[in-house]
Tab-separated table of C-alpha atoms in Angstrom:
chain	number	residue	atom	x	y	z
K	1	MET	CA	-41.194	-0.024	-38.841
K	2	ALA	CA	-38.438	1.645	-40.933
K	3	THR	CA	-39.436	3.260	-44.131
K	4	ASP	CA	-37.674	3.196	-47.534
K	5	SER	CA	-36.893	6.868	-47.067
K	6	THR	CA	-35.173	6.353	-43.722
K	7	GLU	CA	-33.096	3.569	-45.178
K	8	SER	CA	-32.030	5.820	-48.043
K	9	MET	CA	-31.065	8.648	-45.630
K	10	LEU	CA	-29.000	6.258	-43.563
K	11	LYS	CA	-27.194	4.912	-46.762
K	12	GLU	CA	-26.510	8.556	-47.695
K	13	LEU	CA	-25.139	9.625	-44.181
K	14	SER	CA	-22.903	6.474	-44.088
K	15	THR	CA	-20.901	8.048	-46.852
K	16	LEU	CA	-20.475	11.364	-45.341
K	17	GLU	CA	-17.934	12.781	-42.805
K	18	ARG	CA	-18.801	12.308	-39.167
K	19	ASP	CA	-20.076	15.861	-38.474
K	20	GLU	CA	-22.094	15.978	-41.745
K	21	GLY	CA	-23.473	12.455	-41.058
K	22	ILE	CA	-24.755	13.524	-37.693
K	23	LEU	CA	-26.328	16.566	-39.170
K	24	ARG	CA	-27.959	14.346	-41.829
K	25	LEU	CA	-29.121	11.985	-39.129
K	26	SER	CA	-31.121	14.862	-37.453
K	27	SER	CA	-33.559	14.856	-40.411
K	28	CYS	CA	-34.154	11.063	-40.259
K	29	PHE	CA	-36.301	11.197	-37.110
K	30	GLN	CA	-38.309	13.529	-34.984
K	31	TRP	CA	-36.068	14.348	-31.946
K	32	ARG	CA	-38.704	15.352	-29.423
K	33	GLU	CA	-37.055	13.960	-26.263
K	34	PHE	CA	-34.768	17.070	-25.798
K	35	GLU	CA	-36.537	19.588	-28.083
K	36	GLY	CA	-35.315	23.163	-27.605
K	37	ASP	CA	-31.947	22.136	-26.102
K	38	ASP	CA	-29.515	21.876	-29.097
K	39	GLN	CA	-26.533	20.657	-26.969
K	40	ARG	CA	-28.405	17.682	-25.368
K	41	GLN	CA	-30.163	16.956	-28.766
K	42	TYR	CA	-26.708	16.798	-30.499
K	43	LEU	CA	-25.358	14.345	-27.917
K	44	HIS	CA	-28.531	12.235	-28.451
K	45	GLN	CA	-27.965	12.130	-32.159
K	46	GLU	CA	-24.245	11.423	-31.702
K	47	PHE	CA	-25.084	8.345	-29.556
K	48	VAL	CA	-27.413	7.012	-32.338
K	49	TYR	CA	-24.904	7.817	-35.111
K	50	GLU	CA	-22.137	5.695	-33.430
K	51	SER	CA	-24.408	2.688	-33.329
K	52	VAL	CA	-25.721	3.238	-36.910
K	53	MET	CA	-22.071	3.308	-38.345
K	54	TYR	CA	-21.035	0.298	-36.344
K	55	SER	CA	-24.010	-1.517	-37.810
K	56	VAL	CA	-22.984	-0.570	-41.335
K	57	LYS	CA	-19.451	-1.704	-40.782
K	58	ARG	CA	-20.651	-5.072	-39.523
K	59	GLY	CA	-22.450	-5.536	-42.719
K	60	LEU	CA	-26.100	-5.534	-41.413
K	61	PRO	CA	-28.914	-5.227	-43.932
K	62	TRP	CA	-30.258	-1.598	-44.221
K	63	SER	CA	-33.484	-2.573	-42.755
K	64	ALA	CA	-31.698	-3.755	-39.668
K	65	VAL	CA	-29.593	-0.700	-39.523
K	66	ALA	CA	-32.713	1.444	-39.505
K	67	GLN	CA	-34.052	-0.684	-36.697
K	68	ILE	CA	-30.925	-0.115	-34.666
K	69	ALA	CA	-31.111	3.560	-35.324
K	70	ASN	CA	-34.714	3.685	-34.014
K	71	MET	CA	-33.940	1.441	-31.055
K	72	THR	CA	-30.830	3.465	-29.842
K	73	LYS	CA	-32.837	6.659	-30.315
K	74	GLU	CA	-35.424	5.426	-27.854
K	75	LEU	CA	-33.002	3.557	-25.619
K	76	LEU	CA	-30.696	6.524	-24.453
K	77	PRO	CA	-33.462	8.536	-22.569
K	78	GLU	CA	-34.459	5.388	-20.832
K	79	LEU	CA	-31.082	4.874	-19.341
K	80	LYS	CA	-31.473	7.780	-16.971
K	81	GLY	CA	-30.515	6.744	-13.331
K	82	LEU	CA	-30.014	3.142	-14.182
K	83	GLU	CA	-27.408	0.941	-12.713
K	84	ASN	CA	-24.999	-0.971	-15.043
K	85	SER	CA	-26.765	-4.256	-14.552
K	86	GLU	CA	-30.085	-2.525	-15.483
K	87	VAL	CA	-28.516	-1.014	-18.584
K	88	ILE	CA	-27.229	-4.337	-19.689
K	89	SER	CA	-30.694	-5.979	-19.297
K	90	LEU	CA	-32.369	-3.113	-21.190
K	91	ILE	CA	-29.964	-3.174	-24.051
K	92	GLN	CA	-30.454	-6.877	-24.513
K	93	ALA	CA	-34.144	-6.669	-24.329
K	94	ARG	CA	-34.368	-4.006	-26.975
K	95	LEU	CA	-31.985	-5.798	-29.294
K	96	SER	CA	-34.261	-8.930	-28.906
K	97	ARG	CA	-37.267	-6.889	-30.200
K	98	CYS	CA	-35.619	-5.987	-33.531
K	99	HIS	CA	-37.502	-7.405	-36.523
K	100	PRO	CA	-36.116	-9.056	-38.563
K	101	ARG	CA	-34.272	-10.752	-35.718
K	102	LEU	CA	-30.579	-10.249	-35.535
K	103	SER	CA	-28.238	-13.178	-35.847
K	104	PRO	CA	-26.631	-14.326	-32.583
K	105	THR	CA	-23.338	-12.967	-33.717
K	106	HIS	CA	-24.777	-9.457	-34.655
K	107	HIS	CA	-26.791	-9.371	-31.518
K	108	ALA	CA	-23.834	-10.112	-29.263
K	109	ALA	CA	-21.539	-7.736	-31.206
K	110	LEU	CA	-24.036	-4.805	-31.107
K	111	GLY	CA	-24.900	-5.326	-27.519
K	112	ASP	CA	-21.214	-5.152	-26.520
K	113	PHE	CA	-20.681	-2.126	-28.655
K	114	ILE	CA	-23.548	-0.102	-27.316
K	115	LEU	CA	-22.698	-1.126	-23.710
K	116	LYS	CA	-19.075	-0.186	-24.128
K	117	ASP	CA	-19.916	3.188	-25.838
K	118	TYR	CA	-22.334	3.976	-22.901
K	119	ILE	CA	-20.042	2.864	-20.116
K	120	ARG	CA	-17.128	4.827	-21.475
K	121	HIS	CA	-19.068	8.062	-21.356
K	122	GLN	CA	-21.396	6.984	-18.510
K	123	ARG	CA	-20.980	10.097	-16.427
K	124	LEU	CA	-21.382	12.384	-19.431
K	125	TYR	CA	-24.557	10.708	-20.528
K	126	GLN	CA	-26.026	10.673	-17.100
K	127	ALA	CA	-25.282	14.344	-16.553
K	128	PHE	CA	-26.785	14.937	-19.966
K	129	LEU	CA	-29.900	12.899	-19.186
K	130	LYS	CA	-30.331	14.726	-15.951
K	131	GLY	CA	-29.819	18.140	-17.469
K	132	GLU	CA	-26.676	18.762	-15.465
K	133	MET	CA	-24.728	20.308	-18.310
K	134	ASN	CA	-22.556	22.702	-16.370
K	135	LEU	CA	-20.597	20.199	-14.270
K	136	LYS	CA	-16.857	20.649	-13.983
K	137	SER	CA	-14.488	17.785	-13.907
K	138	MET	CA	-10.876	17.823	-12.709
K	139	HIS	CA	-8.253	15.873	-14.740
K	140	SER	CA	-4.664	15.195	-13.760
K	141	GLN	CA	-1.937	13.731	-15.968
K	142	LEU	CA	0.461	11.327	-14.342
K	143	GLU	CA	3.858	10.734	-15.889
K	144	ILE	CA	4.745	7.092	-16.018
K	145	HIS	CA	8.456	6.097	-15.953
K	146	VAL	CA	8.959	2.648	-17.445
K	147	PRO	CA	12.102	0.650	-16.636
K	148	PRO	CA	14.815	0.763	-19.350
K	149	TYR	CA	14.677	-1.809	-22.101
K	150	PRO	CA	17.003	-4.628	-21.273
K	151	LEU	CA	20.120	-5.211	-23.311
K	152	PRO	CA	20.620	-8.439	-25.213
K	153	LEU	CA	21.961	-11.209	-23.072
K	154	CYS	CA	25.286	-11.106	-25.022
K	155	GLU	CA	25.789	-7.501	-24.021
K	156	GLY	CA	24.830	-7.982	-20.483
K	157	THR	CA	27.029	-8.378	-17.351
K	158	ASP	CA	26.978	-11.223	-14.962
K	159	VAL	CA	25.392	-10.530	-11.624
K	160	VAL	CA	28.568	-11.318	-9.654
K	161	VAL	CA	30.752	-9.194	-11.920
K	162	TRP	CA	28.151	-6.324	-11.841
K	163	GLU	CA	28.088	-6.511	-8.025
K	164	LYS	CA	31.905	-6.355	-7.777
K	165	GLN	CA	31.928	-3.378	-10.217
K	166	GLN	CA	29.305	-1.532	-7.963
K	167	ALA	CA	31.357	-2.310	-4.907
K	168	LEU	CA	34.574	-1.074	-6.518
K	169	LYS	CA	32.864	2.081	-7.685
K	170	GLU	CA	31.639	2.841	-4.120
K	171	LEU	CA	35.222	2.194	-2.708
K	172	LYS	CA	36.766	4.668	-5.239
K	173	ALA	CA	34.246	7.295	-4.320
K	174	ALA	CA	34.936	6.762	-0.638
K	175	GLU	CA	38.689	6.979	-1.400
K	176	ALA	CA	38.287	10.346	-3.169
K	177	GLU	CA	36.221	11.586	-0.290
K	178	LYS	CA	38.792	10.479	2.206
K	179	GLN	CA	41.671	12.089	0.318
K	180	ALA	CA	39.765	15.388	0.147
K	181	GLU	CA	39.237	15.110	3.904
K	182	ILE	CA	42.929	14.610	4.596
K	183	HIS	CA	43.744	17.567	2.388
K	184	ARG	CA	41.215	19.646	4.275
K	185	LEU	CA	42.748	18.688	7.633
K	186	LYS	CA	46.217	19.645	6.550
K	187	GLU	CA	45.022	22.993	5.276
K	188	GLN	CA	43.024	23.591	8.396
K	189	ALA	CA	46.031	22.761	10.722
K	190	ASP	CA	48.370	24.958	8.650
K	191	ALA	CA	45.909	27.880	8.687
K	192	GLN	CA	45.294	27.612	12.511
K	193	LEU	CA	49.018	27.438	13.334
K	194	MET	CA	49.906	30.306	11.033
K	195	ALA	CA	47.184	32.478	12.418
K	196	LYS	CA	48.274	31.891	16.080
K	197	LEU	CA	51.931	32.415	15.171
K	198	GLN	CA	51.123	35.676	13.571
K	199	ASP	CA	49.163	36.786	16.657
K	200	THR	CA	52.233	35.852	18.889
K	201	LEU	CA	54.680	37.689	16.682
K	202	GLY	CA	52.393	40.621	16.380
K	203	ASP	CA	52.657	41.149	20.205
K	204	LEU	CA	56.507	41.694	19.879
K	205	SER	CA	57.883	45.134	19.293
K	206	LEU	CA	60.067	45.614	16.227
K	207	GLU	CA	62.565	47.477	18.532
K	208	ASN	CA	63.060	44.463	20.730
K	209	ARG	CA	66.133	42.288	19.893
K	210	LEU	CA	65.863	38.752	20.855
K	211	ASP	CA	68.811	36.453	21.234
K	212	GLU	CA	68.886	32.785	20.291
K	213	GLN	CA	67.927	31.570	23.757
K	214	ALA	CA	65.010	33.877	23.905
K	215	VAL	CA	63.769	32.721	20.455
K	216	LYS	CA	63.977	29.045	21.627
K	217	ILE	CA	61.979	29.938	24.795
K	218	MET	CA	59.358	31.687	22.771
K	219	VAL	CA	58.949	28.746	20.248
K	220	ARG	CA	58.784	26.154	23.099
K	221	THR	CA	56.185	28.317	24.924
K	222	PHE	CA	54.114	28.691	21.715
K	223	LEU	CA	54.238	24.885	20.999
K	224	GLN	CA	53.263	24.068	24.643
K	225	ALA	CA	50.346	26.444	24.615
K	226	HIS	CA	49.009	25.142	21.288
K	227	GLY	CA	50.258	21.504	21.478
K	228	ASP	CA	46.779	20.090	22.195
K	229	THR	CA	45.355	21.726	19.043
K	230	VAL	CA	48.208	20.390	16.876
K	231	LYS	CA	47.938	16.970	18.466
K	232	ASP	CA	44.176	16.736	17.945
K	233	THR	CA	44.568	17.679	14.316
K	234	LEU	CA	47.373	15.152	13.766
K	235	MET	CA	45.275	12.427	15.341
K	236	LYS	CA	42.427	13.199	12.974
K	237	GLU	CA	44.776	13.087	10.055
K	238	ILE	CA	46.303	9.787	11.115
K	239	ARG	CA	42.832	8.212	11.413
K	240	ALA	CA	41.861	9.513	8.005
K	241	VAL	CA	45.118	8.061	6.477
K	242	GLN	CA	44.384	4.769	8.170
K	243	GLU	CA	40.838	4.730	6.564
K	244	LEU	CA	42.334	5.518	3.235
K	245	LEU	CA	44.709	2.654	3.416
K	246	GLU	CA	42.007	0.327	4.389
K	247	LEU	CA	39.900	1.438	1.369
K	248	ARG	CA	42.929	0.922	-0.827
K	249	LEU	CA	43.383	-2.527	0.495
K	250	SER	CA	39.792	-3.355	0.012
K	251	GLN	CA	40.046	-2.200	-3.603
K	252	LYS	CA	43.117	-4.298	-4.230
K	253	SER	CA	41.486	-7.417	-2.744
K	254	LEU	CA	38.409	-6.839	-4.735
K	255	THR	CA	40.089	-6.379	-8.059
K	256	GLY	CA	42.447	-9.316	-7.269
K	257	ALA	CA	39.558	-11.599	-6.551
K	258	GLY	CA	37.678	-10.542	-9.655
K	259	HIS	CA	40.760	-11.065	-11.788
K	260	SER	CA	41.516	-14.501	-10.391
K	261	SER	CA	37.997	-15.704	-10.761
K	262	HIS	CA	37.903	-14.346	-14.343
K	263	VAL	CA	41.154	-16.120	-15.095
K	264	SER	CA	40.024	-19.356	-13.465
K	265	SER	CA	36.766	-19.382	-15.417
K	266	PHE	CA	38.764	-19.427	-18.686
K	267	SER	CA	41.596	-21.613	-17.430
K	268	GLU	CA	39.408	-24.493	-16.210
K	269	LYS	CA	39.004	-26.549	-19.514
K	270	PRO	CA	38.178	-30.154	-19.618
K	271	SER	CA	41.318	-32.031	-20.170
K	272	SER	CA	41.363	-34.999	-22.453
K	273	THR	CA	44.094	-37.543	-22.376
K	274	LYS	CA	44.929	-39.838	-25.237
K	275	ALA	CA	46.805	-42.950	-24.788
K	276	LYS	CA	50.039	-42.977	-26.543
K	277	LYS	CA	51.127	-45.804	-28.490
K	278	LYS	CA	54.624	-47.056	-28.098
């Protein structure tokens, strides 16, 4: 049975800050369960304190608050090694022994609170009850990327229009890439021809004088020798230009279809005819 002095001390600690309240609670009872181990004794008192403060906030009589304090003090050491189902049964049984009996509402609320408080720190309490106080736990923080908040419907884009916009964007990117490829092929062809021409001219002596016929023969020989390289480069450039034209035609057809559908959607209005009187 709770004494008047216990109820007075509980009233006092309920007005204190948390750390001061737990310290005051240590003088309410004899804490023999973990005597000599300050850390485990503090966790025991903290468990009891949480239930006491919850009972006070629920508006229980001070005699009932004192009963809850005594009950939770005896309860925690008995939870060692129990499964969750056994914990639930033990909590319910201990609450049923409180005198005066708790109302069904208070009984259910306190049972739920004590169980949640224990389950939330179950591994900590079990380690504390078993004396395994030097355990290490690894924690990892995962960054969660949530989808962007959708715009209002009035600011949104129709699915068909959006798909056309995406397709047009892809076509423009492909066109830019193809133009860069054509430019690169031209520069590559010019550089190859210039390098080979310089090699050919470099073999001639500055003292040699060539007439027009000799120059023609030399150019013809040069083109015949490197014609395959020039032809291959030109074919690549032609294919790239054809692909570029196809991309531009696709863009034109896409923008034309989008424009016509847009226009038709606004031009199709219900027509109303009125009979004219003569």
